[in-house]
Short mmCIF file of C-alpha atoms in Angstrom, two decimals:
data_model
loop_
_atom_site.label_atom_id
_atom_site.label_comp_id
_atom_site.label_asym_id
_atom_site.label_seq_id
_atom_site.Cartn_x
_atom_site.Cartn_y
_atom_site.Cartn_z
CA UNK A 1239 113.17 39.37 108.73
CA UNK A 1240 112.87 42.29 111.11
CA UNK A 1241 109.46 42.98 112.58
CA UNK A 1242 108.86 39.32 113.29
CA UNK A 1243 106.77 38.38 110.27
CA UNK A 1244 106.04 34.66 110.53
CA UNK A 1245 106.43 33.08 107.11
CA UNK A 1246 104.60 29.92 108.28
CA UNK A 1247 101.17 31.53 108.58
CA UNK A 1248 99.22 30.25 105.59
CA UNK A 1249 97.04 33.35 105.46
CA UNK A 1250 100.00 35.78 105.54
CA UNK A 1251 102.52 35.78 102.72
CA UNK A 1252 105.79 37.67 102.98
CA UNK A 1253 107.56 37.76 99.62
CA UNK A 1254 111.22 38.67 99.95
CA UNK A 1255 112.09 39.26 96.27
CA UNK A 1256 110.47 41.02 93.32
CA UNK A 1257 109.93 37.63 91.67
CA UNK A 1258 108.12 36.23 94.72
CA UNK A 1259 105.97 39.38 94.99
CA UNK A 1260 105.07 39.20 91.29
CA UNK A 1261 103.97 35.58 91.84
CA UNK A 1262 101.83 36.62 94.83
CA UNK A 1263 100.17 39.38 92.78
CA UNK A 1264 99.42 36.90 90.00
CA UNK A 1265 97.89 34.51 92.56
CA UNK A 1266 95.69 37.32 93.94
CA UNK A 1267 94.47 38.21 90.45
CA UNK A 1268 93.89 34.57 89.45
CA UNK A 1269 92.20 33.38 92.65
CA UNK A 1270 89.72 36.27 92.94
CA UNK A 1271 90.16 35.93 96.71
CA UNK A 1272 89.83 39.24 98.59
CA UNK A 1273 93.30 40.37 99.63
CA UNK A 1274 95.14 43.12 101.46
CA UNK A 1275 98.75 44.08 100.83
CA UNK A 1276 100.70 45.92 103.52
CA UNK A 1277 103.62 47.83 101.99
CA UNK A 1278 106.15 48.66 104.67
CA UNK A 1279 109.83 48.91 105.46
CA UNK A 1280 112.00 47.57 108.26
CA UNK A 1281 113.27 51.10 109.03
CA UNK A 1282 109.74 52.56 109.27
CA UNK A 1283 108.72 52.98 112.91
CA UNK A 1284 104.98 53.25 112.12
CA UNK A 1285 105.19 50.12 109.91
CA UNK A 1286 106.76 48.17 112.75
CA UNK A 1287 104.08 49.40 115.16
CA UNK A 1288 101.15 48.23 112.97
CA UNK A 1289 102.76 44.92 111.90
CA UNK A 1290 101.71 42.91 115.00
CA UNK A 1291 98.09 44.02 114.50
CA UNK A 1292 98.32 43.11 110.79
CA UNK A 1293 99.53 39.64 111.79
CA UNK A 1294 96.72 39.31 114.35
CA UNK A 1295 94.12 40.40 111.78
CA UNK A 1296 95.42 37.77 109.33
CA UNK A 1297 94.09 35.15 111.77
CA UNK A 1298 90.89 37.05 112.57
CA UNK A 1299 89.88 37.72 108.93
CA UNK A 1300 90.45 34.26 107.48
CA UNK A 1301 88.54 34.97 104.25
CA UNK A 1302 91.13 37.57 103.23
CA UNK A 1303 94.60 36.85 101.92
CA UNK A 1304 97.23 38.95 103.69
CA UNK A 1305 100.54 40.01 102.16
CA UNK A 1306 103.38 41.98 103.74
CA UNK A 1307 105.78 43.45 101.16
CA UNK A 1308 108.93 45.24 102.31
CA UNK A 1309 109.67 47.98 99.79
CA UNK A 1310 113.42 47.46 100.21
CA UNK A 1311 113.20 43.72 99.51
CA UNK A 1312 110.92 44.18 96.47
CA UNK A 1313 112.17 47.50 95.01
CA UNK A 1314 111.07 46.97 91.40
CA UNK A 1315 107.51 45.83 92.13
CA UNK A 1316 106.91 48.43 94.86
CA UNK A 1317 108.38 51.52 93.23
CA UNK A 1318 104.89 53.10 92.93
CA UNK A 1319 104.59 53.15 96.74
CA UNK A 1320 105.28 56.65 98.10
CA UNK A 1321 104.23 56.28 101.76
CA UNK A 1322 104.77 53.53 104.32
CA UNK A 1323 102.72 51.90 105.49
CA UNK A 1324 100.32 51.71 102.54
CA UNK A 1325 97.54 49.14 102.52
CA UNK A 1326 95.95 48.12 99.23
CA UNK A 1327 92.74 46.09 99.12
CA UNK A 1328 91.86 43.75 96.26
CA UNK A 1329 88.54 42.17 95.30
CA UNK A 1330 88.06 39.87 92.30
CA UNK A 1331 91.68 40.50 91.35
CA UNK A 1332 91.30 44.28 91.11
CA UNK A 1333 92.53 46.96 93.51
CA UNK A 1334 89.43 48.54 95.05
CA UNK A 1335 90.74 50.57 97.99
CA UNK A 1336 93.87 52.05 99.50
CA UNK A 1337 94.76 53.30 102.97
CA UNK A 1338 97.82 55.34 103.95
CA UNK A 1339 99.31 55.30 107.42
CA UNK A 1340 98.55 53.19 110.44
CA UNK A 1341 95.75 53.04 112.95
CA UNK A 1342 94.61 49.68 114.23
CA UNK A 1343 90.89 50.55 114.35
CA UNK A 1344 90.99 52.16 110.87
CA UNK A 1345 92.67 49.05 109.52
CA UNK A 1346 90.22 46.69 111.26
CA UNK A 1347 87.29 48.67 109.81
CA UNK A 1348 88.70 48.47 106.30
CA UNK A 1349 89.41 44.74 106.66
CA UNK A 1350 85.87 44.15 107.89
CA UNK A 1351 84.51 46.13 104.94
CA UNK A 1352 86.49 44.06 102.42
CA UNK A 1353 86.08 40.62 103.98
#
């Protein structure tokens, strides 16, 4: 996949179909583990700029589950997304926060808040 998302990182999931993304969402809701979903697109310059930081943070914030969902690979399950990147934060299986746009320090602060 473009952007260099490493599918081997256990703390970072990168579903590449609507079915896989639906499974990931079900896991987030069932596990009650705090999670962050990064909705992006391979053609989005800002998404590609923040992706390396998102990957780095997935190692730094080990108590959070990280998910990168490409809106073009998961069109049915991401059709509510209007801006890329969009970050959604989950706690106890429920969405509790949302952040639009990039900004490494903004993202780090939000991750710290939700971890």
